[in-house]
Amino acid sequence: MRVLILTGSGVSAESGIPTFRGKDGYWRNLDPIKLTTPEAFARDPQLVWEWYRERRRRIRNARPNAAHQAIARLAQCTNDFLLVTQNVDDLHARGGIPAQKMVQIHGDIFVTRCSRCEFERYDYKHDHEQEESIPKCSQCTALMRPGVVWFDEHLPWNEVVRVETFLDSGSCDVVIVAGTTATFSYIIDWALRGRRDGGHLIEVNPEETPLSRFATRVVREPAAIALPPIVDELIASG
Ligand SMILES: [Zn+2]
C-alpha cells in the first residue's frame, strides 16, 4: 500500500497548540498572522522572538494526541509512506514518525537560523530560550530568526524535492488530508497528484475545504477522533 498524508494545524490543536486562525490564536491581543512575516521581524525582532519562545515552550509541554499516534502506526505498517506536515512543532516526530518518512514543509520551530547567511542550529532546550535578547549569528553577527517559513516566503527547496520525488515515483492507493483547510495551492496540488491514478482521497476536517469536492470520503470530525478508526480499517484491509 502506497500512502501520502498531508496534515495541518488542526492535528496539533488537539494537543493544545492553538491555530493561527480564530480568536484562540491571538497573543497579547496581536494577530499571529501579522507577527509571522519578514516585515514584522524587520520591524520588531524582539516581539517576534517573544512570541516564538512562548510557542516553543507550549510545544515542549504538549503531547502527541491520538491523531499523531494513528499516523505513526500507519507509517510503521507501510513501506511506501510519506507524511507532509505544515506543522512546525515536533509532535509528529514524538508521536513516532521517523524523519525519513516525514517532510516539515513549513520548517521546524526549534531550528534557529541566520537571517543573512546559511548558519543554523537546533535549539530544543538552548540557553537562548531564557534570554531576553535577540540571538545573533556566530558566523556573521546578523540577527538569528526561527527556522520556519513565514507568509509569502519560499518553501525549503530540499523538502519540496523530497515531496516531488515521492509523487513522481507513483500514484498512491490512499491520500489522507487531515486538520488543514488546504488554503495553499501546493497542498491541493500534492493531494490530487498523489492519487492521480484513482486512489482514495480521504478528507478529515470539521469544515469544508477546497479539496472536499475531490474527496472519495469526507469525515467532518477532529483528527484525533476520526483518524484512529480510519487507520485501523486501512491496516486491516492491507
Ligand atoms: Zn550568519
Short mmCIF file of C-alpha atoms and ligand atoms in Angstrom, two decimals:
data_model
loop_
_atom_site.label_atom_id
_atom_site.label_comp_id
_atom_site.label_asym_id
_atom_site.label_seq_id
_atom_site.Cartn_x
_atom_site.Cartn_y
_atom_site.Cartn_z
CA MET A 1 0.00 0.00 0.00
CA ARG A 2 1.31 3.43 -1.01
CA VAL A 3 0.21 6.22 1.32
CA LEU A 4 0.55 10.02 1.37
CA ILE A 5 -0.68 12.01 4.36
CA LEU A 6 -0.96 15.79 4.50
CA THR A 7 -1.57 17.39 7.89
CA GLY A 8 -2.11 20.88 9.24
CA SER A 9 -2.68 22.82 12.42
CA GLY A 10 -5.95 21.05 13.24
CA VAL A 11 -3.94 17.96 14.20
CA SER A 12 -1.79 19.89 16.71
CA ALA A 13 -4.74 21.95 18.01
CA GLU A 14 -5.98 18.87 19.83
CA SER A 15 -2.68 18.76 21.72
CA GLY A 16 -3.32 22.31 22.90
CA ILE A 17 -1.35 24.20 20.24
CA PRO A 18 -3.69 27.00 19.13
CA THR A 19 -4.18 27.51 15.41
CA PHE A 20 -3.40 30.92 13.97
CA ARG A 21 -6.89 31.48 12.73
CA GLY A 22 -9.68 32.39 15.08
CA LYS A 23 -9.79 34.05 18.46
CA ASP A 24 -7.77 31.29 20.19
CA GLY A 25 -4.75 32.18 18.14
CA TYR A 26 -4.49 35.72 19.48
CA TRP A 27 -1.49 36.52 21.68
CA ARG A 28 -1.35 39.72 23.74
CA ASN A 29 -4.21 40.92 21.54
CA LEU A 30 -1.98 40.54 18.48
CA ASP A 31 -2.86 38.53 15.42
CA PRO A 32 -0.12 35.88 14.87
CA ILE A 33 -0.65 36.15 11.12
CA LYS A 34 0.75 39.68 11.35
CA LEU A 35 3.63 38.59 13.64
CA THR A 36 4.93 35.82 11.44
CA THR A 37 6.21 37.76 8.46
CA PRO A 38 9.64 39.02 7.38
CA GLU A 39 8.27 42.57 7.73
CA ALA A 40 7.23 42.00 11.36
CA PHE A 41 10.69 40.61 12.13
CA ALA A 42 12.39 43.60 10.50
CA ARG A 43 10.17 45.99 12.44
CA ASP A 44 10.31 44.34 15.88
CA PRO A 45 12.51 41.21 16.14
CA GLN A 46 12.22 41.26 19.94
CA LEU A 47 8.43 40.93 19.81
CA VAL A 48 8.60 38.18 17.19
CA TRP A 49 11.13 36.24 19.30
CA GLU A 50 8.92 36.57 22.40
CA TRP A 51 6.04 35.03 20.51
CA TYR A 52 8.21 32.17 19.22
CA ARG A 53 9.76 31.47 22.63
CA GLU A 54 6.33 31.21 24.15
CA ARG A 55 5.23 28.99 21.29
CA ARG A 56 8.30 26.73 21.76
CA ARG A 57 7.54 26.41 25.48
CA ARG A 58 3.97 25.50 24.76
CA ILE A 59 5.00 22.86 22.21
CA ARG A 60 7.61 21.32 24.55
CA ASN A 61 4.88 20.96 27.19
CA ALA A 62 2.37 19.45 24.75
CA ARG A 63 1.98 15.76 23.98
CA PRO A 64 1.17 13.94 20.76
CA ASN A 65 -2.51 13.02 20.55
CA ALA A 66 -4.42 10.08 19.09
CA ALA A 67 -4.12 11.54 15.57
CA HIS A 68 -0.29 11.67 15.74
CA GLN A 69 -0.23 8.13 17.11
CA ALA A 70 -2.59 6.77 14.46
CA ILE A 71 -0.48 8.29 11.66
CA ALA A 72 2.68 6.80 13.18
CA ARG A 73 1.00 3.37 13.32
CA LEU A 74 0.16 3.59 9.64
CA ALA A 75 3.74 4.66 8.84
CA GLN A 76 5.07 1.57 10.63
CA CYS A 77 2.80 -0.74 8.60
CA THR A 78 3.56 0.87 5.23
CA ASN A 79 6.91 0.85 3.46
CA ASP A 80 5.84 3.30 0.83
CA PHE A 81 4.75 6.20 3.03
CA LEU A 82 5.24 9.93 3.26
CA LEU A 83 3.81 12.42 5.73
CA VAL A 84 3.89 16.04 4.63
CA THR A 85 3.04 18.30 7.55
CA GLN A 86 2.55 22.04 7.59
CA ASN A 87 3.11 21.95 11.35
CA VAL A 88 6.40 23.32 12.67
CA ASP A 89 6.10 21.53 16.02
CA ASP A 90 7.73 18.18 16.82
CA LEU A 91 4.55 16.30 17.77
CA HIS A 92 4.57 14.01 14.72
CA ALA A 93 8.20 13.10 15.48
CA ARG A 94 7.43 12.45 19.15
CA GLY A 95 4.35 10.51 18.05
CA GLY A 96 6.75 8.07 16.37
CA ILE A 97 7.22 9.08 12.72
CA PRO A 98 10.82 8.54 11.60
CA ALA A 99 12.47 11.57 9.95
CA GLN A 100 12.86 9.80 6.60
CA LYS A 101 9.09 9.34 6.36
CA MET A 102 8.22 12.95 7.16
CA VAL A 103 8.61 16.35 5.50
CA GLN A 104 8.05 19.51 7.54
CA ILE A 105 7.24 21.74 4.61
CA HIS A 106 6.95 24.93 6.70
CA GLY A 107 10.14 24.31 8.66
CA ASP A 108 10.92 23.43 12.28
CA ILE A 109 10.22 25.86 15.12
CA PHE A 110 13.17 24.51 17.13
CA VAL A 111 15.66 25.48 14.44
CA THR A 112 17.23 28.92 14.84
CA ARG A 113 18.79 30.19 11.66
CA CYS A 114 20.65 33.26 10.49
CA SER A 115 18.59 35.89 8.69
CA ARG A 116 21.55 36.54 6.36
CA CYS A 117 23.88 33.54 5.94
CA GLU A 118 23.33 29.76 5.89
CA PHE A 119 24.19 29.16 9.55
CA GLU A 120 21.61 27.35 11.66
CA ARG A 121 21.42 25.38 14.86
CA TYR A 122 18.93 23.19 16.69
CA ASP A 123 17.63 24.97 19.81
CA TYR A 124 15.41 22.49 21.54
CA LYS A 125 16.48 23.46 25.04
CA HIS A 126 19.03 26.08 24.33
CA ASP A 127 20.02 28.79 26.82
CA HIS A 128 18.86 31.45 24.38
CA GLU A 129 15.32 30.47 25.26
CA GLN A 130 15.76 32.09 28.64
CA GLU A 131 17.44 35.18 27.32
CA GLU A 132 15.55 38.35 26.66
CA SER A 133 17.86 39.42 23.86
CA ILE A 134 17.69 38.50 20.20
CA PRO A 135 20.17 35.75 19.23
CA LYS A 136 22.95 36.80 16.83
CA CYS A 137 24.74 34.64 14.29
CA SER A 138 28.10 33.30 15.47
CA GLN A 139 29.40 33.39 11.86
CA CYS A 140 28.29 36.80 10.59
CA THR A 141 26.66 38.57 13.62
CA ALA A 142 23.34 39.15 11.79
CA LEU A 143 20.11 38.54 13.72
CA MET A 144 19.01 34.95 14.04
CA ARG A 145 15.39 34.02 13.33
CA PRO A 146 13.21 30.95 13.80
CA GLY A 147 13.68 28.30 11.09
CA VAL A 148 10.10 28.42 9.91
CA VAL A 149 8.55 29.52 6.63
CA TRP A 150 6.77 32.83 7.03
CA PHE A 151 3.89 34.06 4.91
CA ASP A 152 5.00 34.79 1.35
CA GLU A 153 8.38 33.08 1.82
CA HIS A 154 9.67 30.26 -0.37
CA LEU A 155 9.29 26.67 0.78
CA PRO A 156 12.56 24.90 1.68
CA TRP A 157 13.87 23.57 -1.64
CA ASN A 158 15.25 20.26 -0.36
CA GLU A 159 11.94 19.41 1.26
CA VAL A 160 9.96 20.28 -1.87
CA VAL A 161 12.26 17.94 -3.82
CA ARG A 162 11.54 15.11 -1.35
CA VAL A 163 7.78 15.56 -1.86
CA GLU A 164 8.14 15.76 -5.65
CA THR A 165 10.34 12.66 -5.73
CA PHE A 166 7.77 10.70 -3.74
CA LEU A 167 4.95 11.87 -6.03
CA ASP A 168 6.93 11.16 -9.21
CA SER A 169 7.64 7.58 -8.18
CA GLY A 170 3.98 6.53 -8.37
CA SER A 171 0.34 7.26 -7.62
CA CYS A 172 -0.88 6.40 -4.11
CA ASP A 173 -3.58 3.96 -3.04
CA VAL A 174 -4.60 6.33 -0.27
CA VAL A 175 -4.12 10.06 0.33
CA ILE A 176 -5.33 11.41 3.68
CA VAL A 177 -5.65 15.15 4.23
CA ALA A 178 -6.23 15.89 7.91
CA GLY A 179 -6.66 19.00 10.03
CA THR A 180 -5.96 21.51 7.30
CA THR A 181 -8.16 23.99 5.49
CA ALA A 182 -5.99 23.37 2.40
CA THR A 183 -5.62 27.06 1.68
CA PHE A 184 -2.23 26.69 0.00
CA SER A 185 -2.31 25.67 -3.66
CA TYR A 186 0.65 23.29 -3.28
CA ILE A 187 -1.27 21.26 -0.66
CA ILE A 188 -4.19 20.87 -3.07
CA ASP A 189 -1.82 20.06 -5.94
CA TRP A 190 0.08 17.39 -3.96
CA ALA A 191 -3.13 15.77 -2.68
CA LEU A 192 -4.57 15.50 -6.19
CA ARG A 193 -1.35 14.35 -7.85
CA GLY A 194 -0.89 11.85 -5.03
CA ARG A 195 -3.99 9.91 -6.12
CA ARG A 196 -3.91 10.68 -9.85
CA ASP A 197 -4.50 7.04 -10.85
CA GLY A 198 -7.72 6.83 -8.85
CA GLY A 199 -6.63 6.10 -5.28
CA HIS A 200 -8.74 7.12 -2.32
CA LEU A 201 -8.71 10.72 -1.11
CA ILE A 202 -9.86 10.87 2.49
CA GLU A 203 -10.51 14.27 3.99
CA VAL A 204 -10.65 14.67 7.77
CA ASN A 205 -11.62 18.20 8.75
CA PRO A 206 -14.55 19.69 10.68
CA GLU A 207 -15.21 22.18 7.87
CA GLU A 208 -15.43 22.04 4.11
CA THR A 209 -12.22 22.79 2.19
CA PRO A 210 -11.31 23.29 -1.48
CA LEU A 211 -10.39 19.57 -1.55
CA SER A 212 -13.77 18.35 -0.29
CA ARG A 213 -15.30 18.03 -3.75
CA PHE A 214 -12.46 15.74 -4.87
CA ALA A 215 -12.58 13.52 -1.79
CA THR A 216 -13.81 9.94 -2.06
CA ARG A 217 -14.56 10.05 1.65
CA VAL A 218 -15.16 13.04 3.92
CA VAL A 219 -15.11 12.85 7.72
CA ARG A 220 -16.29 16.04 9.43
CA GLU A 221 -14.64 15.34 12.78
CA PRO A 222 -11.46 16.37 14.58
CA ALA A 223 -8.44 14.29 13.51
CA ALA A 224 -7.87 12.75 16.96
CA ILE A 225 -11.34 11.20 16.83
CA ALA A 226 -11.54 10.35 13.14
CA LEU A 227 -8.07 9.02 12.33
CA PRO A 228 -7.66 6.04 14.71
CA PRO A 229 -10.61 4.04 13.22
CA ILE A 230 -9.63 5.03 9.65
CA VAL A 231 -6.09 3.76 10.24
CA ASP A 232 -7.38 0.52 11.81
CA GLU A 233 -9.51 -0.03 8.73
CA LEU A 234 -6.61 0.63 6.33
CA ILE A 235 -4.24 -1.66 8.22
CA ALA A 236 -6.90 -4.42 8.32
CA SER A 237 -7.52 -4.10 4.55
CA GLY A 238 -3.77 -4.43 4.00
ZN ZN B 1 25.01 34.49 9.70
#
